[in-house]
Short mmCIF file of C-alpha atoms and ligand atoms in Angstrom, two decimals:
data_model
loop_
_atom_site.label_atom_id
_atom_site.label_comp_id
_atom_site.label_asym_id
_atom_site.label_seq_id
_atom_site.Cartn_x
_atom_site.Cartn_y
_atom_site.Cartn_z
CA MET A 207 -78.87 -1.73 6.21
CA SER A 208 -82.32 -2.92 5.11
CA TYR A 209 -81.37 -6.42 6.36
CA CYS A 210 -81.17 -4.94 9.85
CA GLY A 211 -84.29 -2.79 9.39
CA LEU A 212 -82.23 0.36 9.27
CA THR A 213 -82.65 3.26 6.87
CA GLY A 214 -79.60 5.14 5.71
CA GLU A 215 -77.06 5.56 2.98
CA TYR A 216 -73.37 4.78 2.41
CA GLN A 217 -71.93 7.56 0.23
CA LEU A 218 -68.61 8.11 -1.43
CA LEU A 219 -66.96 11.39 -0.41
CA ASP A 220 -63.80 12.32 -2.25
CA THR A 221 -61.13 14.42 -0.56
CA GLY A 222 -57.54 15.34 -1.38
CA LEU A 223 -54.53 15.38 0.98
CA HIS A 224 -54.74 19.16 1.51
CA THR A 225 -58.49 19.24 2.03
CA LEU A 226 -58.76 16.34 4.50
CA SER A 227 -59.07 18.54 7.59
CA ASP A 228 -61.85 20.74 6.04
CA SER A 229 -63.64 17.75 4.58
CA PHE A 230 -63.59 15.95 7.94
CA ALA A 231 -64.92 19.01 9.79
CA ARG A 232 -67.79 19.14 7.24
CA VAL A 233 -68.58 15.43 7.66
CA LYS A 234 -68.66 15.88 11.41
CA ARG A 235 -71.15 18.73 11.08
CA LEU A 236 -73.41 16.77 8.69
CA GLY A 237 -74.43 14.28 11.36
CA PHE A 238 -73.18 10.96 9.88
CA ASN A 239 -73.12 7.90 12.18
CA GLY A 240 -69.70 7.07 10.89
CA VAL A 241 -67.30 6.96 7.97
CA ASN A 242 -64.69 4.71 6.43
CA VAL A 243 -61.33 6.20 5.52
CA THR A 244 -59.36 4.89 2.63
CA ILE A 245 -56.22 5.41 0.53
CA PRO A 246 -54.25 7.62 1.22
CA HIS A 247 -55.74 9.08 4.44
CA LYS A 248 -55.62 6.22 6.98
CA GLU A 249 -52.64 7.62 8.85
CA ASN A 250 -53.22 11.37 8.50
CA ILE A 251 -56.79 11.16 9.79
CA ILE A 252 -55.62 10.16 13.27
CA LYS A 253 -54.62 13.64 14.35
CA LEU A 254 -58.12 14.92 13.59
CA LEU A 255 -59.87 12.40 15.89
CA ASP A 256 -60.98 12.79 19.48
CA ASP A 257 -60.19 9.19 20.42
CA VAL A 258 -58.57 6.13 18.82
CA SER A 259 -59.08 2.44 19.70
CA GLN A 260 -56.13 0.62 21.23
CA GLU A 261 -55.67 -1.51 18.10
CA ALA A 262 -55.71 1.45 15.68
CA LYS A 263 -53.32 3.35 17.97
CA GLN A 264 -50.98 0.37 18.01
CA ILE A 265 -50.71 0.16 14.26
CA GLY A 266 -51.06 3.87 13.52
CA ALA A 267 -53.84 3.59 10.94
CA VAL A 268 -57.61 4.19 11.09
CA ASN A 269 -60.11 3.00 8.48
CA THR A 270 -63.35 3.31 10.44
CA ILE A 271 -64.67 6.27 12.41
CA LYS A 272 -67.70 6.34 14.65
CA PHE A 273 -69.37 9.61 15.63
CA SER A 274 -71.09 9.70 19.01
CA LYS A 275 -74.35 11.60 19.59
CA ASN A 276 -72.37 14.52 21.05
CA GLY A 277 -70.22 14.65 17.94
CA THR A 278 -66.97 13.10 19.16
CA ALA A 279 -65.09 11.02 16.61
CA THR A 280 -63.44 7.66 17.56
CA GLY A 281 -61.16 5.85 15.14
CA PHE A 282 -60.91 2.07 14.71
CA ASN A 283 -59.02 -0.24 12.41
CA THR A 284 -61.02 -3.11 10.92
CA ASP A 285 -58.44 -3.91 8.19
CA VAL A 286 -56.43 -6.11 10.55
CA PHE A 287 -59.45 -8.31 11.14
CA GLY A 288 -60.36 -8.19 7.44
CA PHE A 289 -56.85 -9.23 6.40
CA SER A 290 -56.34 -12.00 9.01
CA LYS A 291 -59.76 -13.53 8.49
CA SER A 292 -59.56 -13.50 4.67
CA LEU A 293 -56.04 -14.91 4.65
CA THR A 294 -56.94 -17.72 7.09
CA GLU A 295 -60.02 -18.65 5.13
CA ALA A 296 -58.26 -18.60 1.75
CA LEU A 297 -55.37 -20.84 2.97
CA LYS A 298 -57.84 -23.29 4.44
CA ARG A 299 -60.20 -23.23 1.41
CA GLU A 300 -57.38 -23.86 -1.04
CA SER A 301 -55.52 -26.26 1.28
CA ILE A 302 -52.39 -24.13 1.08
CA ASP A 303 -49.59 -25.11 3.38
CA THR A 304 -47.35 -22.29 4.61
CA GLU A 305 -45.57 -24.44 7.19
CA TRP A 306 -42.65 -24.99 4.81
CA SER A 307 -41.75 -21.34 5.55
CA ARG A 308 -43.29 -18.79 7.87
CA SER A 309 -41.38 -16.06 6.12
CA THR A 310 -43.50 -13.39 4.36
CA LEU A 311 -42.97 -10.30 2.18
CA VAL A 312 -45.14 -7.15 2.32
CA LEU A 313 -45.00 -4.62 -0.55
CA GLY A 314 -45.79 -1.05 0.51
CA SER A 315 -45.49 1.03 3.66
CA GLY A 316 -48.87 2.81 3.88
CA GLY A 317 -51.97 2.37 5.98
CA ALA A 318 -52.92 -1.02 4.59
CA ALA A 319 -49.35 -2.37 5.02
CA ARG A 320 -49.63 -1.48 8.72
CA ALA A 321 -52.74 -3.62 9.06
CA VAL A 322 -51.15 -6.42 7.07
CA VAL A 323 -48.05 -6.61 9.27
CA ALA A 324 -50.17 -6.54 12.43
CA GLY A 325 -52.41 -9.30 10.97
CA LEU A 326 -49.40 -11.45 10.03
CA MET A 327 -47.98 -11.12 13.51
CA GLU A 328 -51.38 -12.06 14.97
CA LEU A 329 -51.37 -15.19 12.82
CA GLY A 330 -47.89 -16.13 13.95
CA TYR A 331 -45.90 -15.17 10.83
CA LEU A 332 -43.02 -13.80 12.80
CA ASP A 333 -40.55 -13.30 9.98
CA ILE A 334 -41.66 -10.30 7.89
CA SER A 335 -39.82 -8.38 5.22
CA VAL A 336 -41.20 -5.03 4.02
CA PHE A 337 -40.32 -3.59 0.61
CA ALA A 338 -41.13 0.09 -0.02
CA ARG A 339 -40.22 1.94 -3.20
CA THR A 340 -38.48 4.60 -1.04
CA LYS A 341 -35.89 2.94 1.15
CA GLU A 342 -36.12 5.60 3.88
CA LYS A 343 -39.87 5.21 4.09
CA GLY A 344 -39.58 1.47 4.47
CA THR A 345 -37.04 1.81 7.30
CA GLU A 346 -39.11 4.44 9.10
CA PHE A 347 -42.27 2.36 8.62
CA VAL A 348 -40.77 -0.69 10.31
CA LYS A 349 -39.26 1.34 13.13
CA ASP A 350 -42.46 3.29 13.84
CA LEU A 351 -44.80 0.28 13.58
CA CYS A 352 -42.66 -1.88 15.85
CA ARG A 353 -42.48 0.90 18.45
CA LYS A 354 -46.27 1.22 18.36
CA LEU A 355 -46.86 -2.53 18.53
CA GLY A 356 -45.29 -2.68 21.99
CA PRO A 357 -42.91 -5.33 23.45
CA LYS A 358 -43.63 -7.95 20.74
CA GLY A 359 -42.97 -5.42 18.01
CA GLU A 360 -39.82 -4.06 19.73
CA LEU A 361 -38.50 -7.59 20.11
CA MET A 362 -39.14 -8.37 16.43
CA PHE A 363 -37.41 -5.14 15.47
CA GLU A 364 -34.39 -5.78 17.66
CA SER A 365 -34.01 -9.35 16.37
CA THR A 366 -34.66 -8.17 12.74
CA ALA A 367 -37.52 -10.65 12.55
CA ILE A 368 -39.25 -7.71 10.86
CA ARG A 369 -37.08 -5.67 8.56
CA ALA A 370 -37.19 -3.26 5.66
CA VAL A 371 -35.50 -4.63 2.52
CA ASP A 372 -34.34 -2.32 -0.26
CA SER A 373 -34.05 -4.88 -3.04
CA LEU A 374 -35.89 -8.03 -4.01
CA ASP A 375 -33.06 -10.39 -4.83
CA GLU A 376 -33.09 -14.14 -4.50
CA SER A 377 -31.91 -14.10 -0.90
CA VAL A 378 -35.04 -12.15 0.02
CA LEU A 379 -37.47 -14.06 -2.20
CA ASN A 380 -36.54 -17.73 -2.07
CA ASP A 381 -38.04 -18.56 1.37
CA LYS A 382 -41.17 -16.45 1.16
CA SER A 383 -44.39 -18.45 1.51
CA ILE A 384 -46.66 -15.42 1.18
CA LEU A 385 -46.22 -12.21 -0.81
CA ILE A 386 -48.74 -9.48 0.02
CA ASN A 387 -49.24 -6.49 -2.26
CA ALA A 388 -50.28 -3.53 -0.07
CA THR A 389 -49.60 -0.94 -2.80
CA PRO A 390 -52.12 0.33 -5.38
CA ILE A 391 -50.18 -1.40 -8.21
CA GLY A 392 -52.76 -2.85 -10.58
CA MET A 393 -55.66 -0.70 -9.36
CA ASP A 394 -55.63 1.07 -12.73
CA GLY A 395 -55.79 -2.27 -14.56
CA ASN A 396 -52.23 -1.92 -15.89
CA PRO A 397 -49.81 -4.88 -15.66
CA PRO A 398 -47.34 -4.91 -12.75
CA PRO A 399 -43.97 -3.20 -13.32
CA ASP A 400 -40.93 -5.29 -14.29
CA TRP A 401 -39.45 -5.36 -10.82
CA LEU A 402 -42.64 -6.96 -9.46
CA LEU A 403 -42.94 -9.42 -12.38
CA GLY A 404 -39.34 -10.46 -11.68
CA ALA A 405 -40.04 -10.85 -7.96
CA ILE A 406 -43.19 -12.97 -8.45
CA SER A 407 -41.45 -15.21 -10.95
CA SER A 408 -38.52 -15.75 -8.54
CA LEU A 409 -40.77 -17.02 -5.72
CA ASP A 410 -41.00 -20.67 -4.79
CA ARG A 411 -43.89 -22.37 -6.68
CA ARG A 412 -45.58 -23.07 -3.34
CA ALA A 413 -45.81 -19.37 -2.54
CA PHE A 414 -49.19 -17.69 -2.13
CA ILE A 415 -49.91 -14.22 -3.55
CA TYR A 416 -52.32 -11.97 -1.63
CA ASP A 417 -53.17 -8.84 -3.66
CA LEU A 418 -55.03 -6.31 -1.51
CA VAL A 419 -56.32 -4.65 -4.67
CA TYR A 420 -59.83 -5.80 -5.50
CA SER A 421 -61.29 -6.28 -8.92
CA ARG A 422 -64.58 -4.56 -8.15
CA LEU A 423 -66.17 -7.89 -7.25
CA THR A 424 -66.07 -9.13 -10.82
CA ASP A 425 -64.63 -12.56 -11.39
CA GLN A 426 -61.68 -11.06 -13.27
CA PRO A 427 -58.27 -11.53 -11.60
CA THR A 428 -56.32 -8.41 -10.72
CA PRO A 429 -53.21 -7.72 -12.90
CA ILE A 430 -51.00 -9.19 -10.14
CA GLU A 431 -53.19 -12.26 -9.86
CA SER A 432 -53.05 -12.73 -13.60
CA VAL A 433 -49.26 -13.01 -13.37
CA ALA A 434 -49.47 -15.33 -10.41
CA GLN A 435 -51.92 -17.59 -12.34
CA LEU A 436 -49.67 -17.67 -15.39
CA LEU A 437 -46.86 -18.88 -13.17
CA GLY A 438 -49.07 -21.44 -11.45
CA LEU A 439 -49.10 -19.71 -8.03
CA SER A 440 -52.24 -19.54 -5.88
CA SER A 441 -53.59 -16.12 -5.17
CA ILE A 442 -56.52 -14.05 -3.92
CA ASP A 443 -57.48 -10.42 -4.38
CA GLY A 444 -58.70 -8.00 -1.75
CA THR A 445 -62.44 -8.66 -2.12
CA ALA A 446 -62.73 -10.93 0.89
CA MET A 447 -60.73 -8.48 3.06
CA LEU A 448 -63.00 -5.69 1.86
CA ILE A 449 -66.05 -7.70 2.91
CA PHE A 450 -64.73 -8.73 6.32
CA GLN A 451 -63.45 -5.26 7.25
CA ALA A 452 -66.88 -3.88 6.24
CA LEU A 453 -68.69 -6.40 8.44
CA ARG A 454 -66.65 -5.26 11.42
CA ALA A 455 -67.15 -1.58 10.55
CA PHE A 456 -70.91 -2.09 10.28
CA GLU A 457 -70.92 -3.70 13.73
CA ILE A 458 -68.98 -0.75 15.17
CA TRP A 459 -71.46 1.78 13.69
CA THR A 460 -74.71 -0.06 14.42
CA GLY A 461 -73.98 -2.72 17.08
CA MET A 462 -75.54 -5.20 14.61
CA GLN A 463 -74.12 -8.15 12.70
CA VAL A 464 -74.97 -9.10 9.14
CA PRO A 465 -74.17 -12.36 7.34
CA VAL A 466 -71.18 -12.41 4.99
CA ASP A 467 -73.32 -13.06 1.90
CA CYS A 468 -75.53 -10.10 2.74
CA MET A 469 -72.48 -7.78 2.78
CA LYS A 470 -71.10 -9.41 -0.32
CA ASN A 471 -74.36 -8.76 -2.20
CA ALA A 472 -74.52 -5.17 -0.96
CA LEU A 473 -70.97 -4.53 -2.17
CA ALA A 474 -71.65 -6.22 -5.52
CA ARG A 475 -74.73 -4.05 -6.07
CA ARG A 476 -72.69 -0.96 -5.12
CA CYS A 477 -69.72 -1.75 -7.32
CA CYS A 478 -71.69 -2.85 -10.33
CA SER A 479 -74.19 0.00 -10.36
P1 NAP B 602 -51.38 4.34 1.11
O1 NAP B 602 -51.48 4.59 2.56
O2 NAP B 602 -51.44 5.48 0.16
O3 NAP B 602 -50.03 3.49 0.85
C1 NAP B 602 -49.69 3.04 -0.43
C2 NAP B 602 -48.30 2.46 -0.43
O4 NAP B 602 -48.01 1.96 -1.71
C3 NAP B 602 -47.20 3.45 -0.05
O5 NAP B 602 -46.18 2.74 0.61
C4 NAP B 602 -46.71 3.88 -1.44
O6 NAP B 602 -45.41 4.34 -1.48
C5 NAP B 602 -46.84 2.59 -2.19
N1 NAP B 602 -46.96 2.79 -3.64
C6 NAP B 602 -47.86 3.56 -4.28
N2 NAP B 602 -47.71 3.42 -5.60
C7 NAP B 602 -46.67 2.57 -5.80
C8 NAP B 602 -46.00 2.06 -6.94
N3 NAP B 602 -46.42 2.41 -8.16
N4 NAP B 602 -44.94 1.22 -6.79
C9 NAP B 602 -44.57 0.85 -5.54
N5 NAP B 602 -45.15 1.30 -4.41
C10 NAP B 602 -46.19 2.14 -4.56
O7 NAP B 602 -52.53 3.32 0.62
P2 NAP B 602 -53.21 2.15 1.48
O8 NAP B 602 -54.39 2.66 2.15
O9 NAP B 602 -52.13 1.48 2.23
O10 NAP B 602 -53.75 1.19 0.31
C11 NAP B 602 -52.87 0.43 -0.51
C12 NAP B 602 -53.66 -0.54 -1.39
O11 NAP B 602 -54.35 -1.49 -0.59
C13 NAP B 602 -54.75 0.16 -2.24
O12 NAP B 602 -54.76 -0.46 -3.50
C14 NAP B 602 -56.01 -0.12 -1.49
O13 NAP B 602 -57.15 -0.14 -2.30
C15 NAP B 602 -55.73 -1.53 -0.97
N6 NAP B 602 -56.50 -1.83 0.24
C16 NAP B 602 -57.42 -2.81 0.15
C17 NAP B 602 -58.16 -3.16 1.23
C18 NAP B 602 -59.18 -4.26 1.15
O14 NAP B 602 -60.06 -4.35 1.99
N7 NAP B 602 -59.04 -5.15 0.15
C19 NAP B 602 -57.99 -2.49 2.44
C20 NAP B 602 -57.06 -1.49 2.52
C21 NAP B 602 -56.32 -1.15 1.38
P3 NAP B 602 -45.01 5.89 -1.21
O15 NAP B 602 -45.21 6.08 0.28
O16 NAP B 602 -43.63 5.99 -1.64
O17 NAP B 602 -45.99 6.70 -2.02
#
């Protein structure tokens, strides 16, 4: 904020599933310019908003809210931009070729997975498998997301170009050029469960691992990245996505743009303090 000559604060406000509505009403009263919404509230927050951007409506998840002067709350999704931009940059930086297969695998069926699928579609990865730990949730996720995404989503759903898978056997894994973890696995620092270790080790050696979990801007790999590195697979964590989604959110709140390094330093100071 100081880079743009603004005064203000970015605070962490904790709220549970059952207190979301009360917490949000309080935040509205307190006169904030805006808020970010994170795990696990990105979908449930929508019903509390006055308006939702077309993109956020399409994917059914909001991570950024702007309050107008008269107190109305509009929801946006900046995760799609954060994901697509960070993925594109990482593949380019590391000269990773995904042309050998445009088939991808997304783990999880929450708010972040919605942004990931939308981002993959935007980048032309039009063969997407989604694995959720509860089969019914995975199936419902794919159906709901495709319906919201309009004709392109409907078409992908009908042609099963996007599908929920309920096991990670070789037939699912062998042609995947990118595996994206959109679950909190590894956030607690613990190693990935056996089923995920098995899945990563069955991937083609050219596959790229994108772990949305971020390692608090330290140089340490996330637990999933550690496994990928041991197996010789390229990977990134969610730090770059965090930075890019934050740049877009800042622009929504203030109308101003800040350089990537400036946001990176601000996040590093925040995470390391
Ligand atoms: P969410 O809405 O709560 O969804 C989490 C998903 O993960 C759900 O499908 C959940 O399944 C599944 N899950 C939870 N624990 C699991 C486990 N132990 N094994 C298998 N699946 C599990 O959360 P979210 O907002 O999507 O966030 C997911 C992750 O992405 C978090 O780690 C978050 O920090 C990260 N993220 C990072 C960025 C970034 O900028 N880097 C942005 C967004 C999110 P159930 O529905 O069955 O519980």
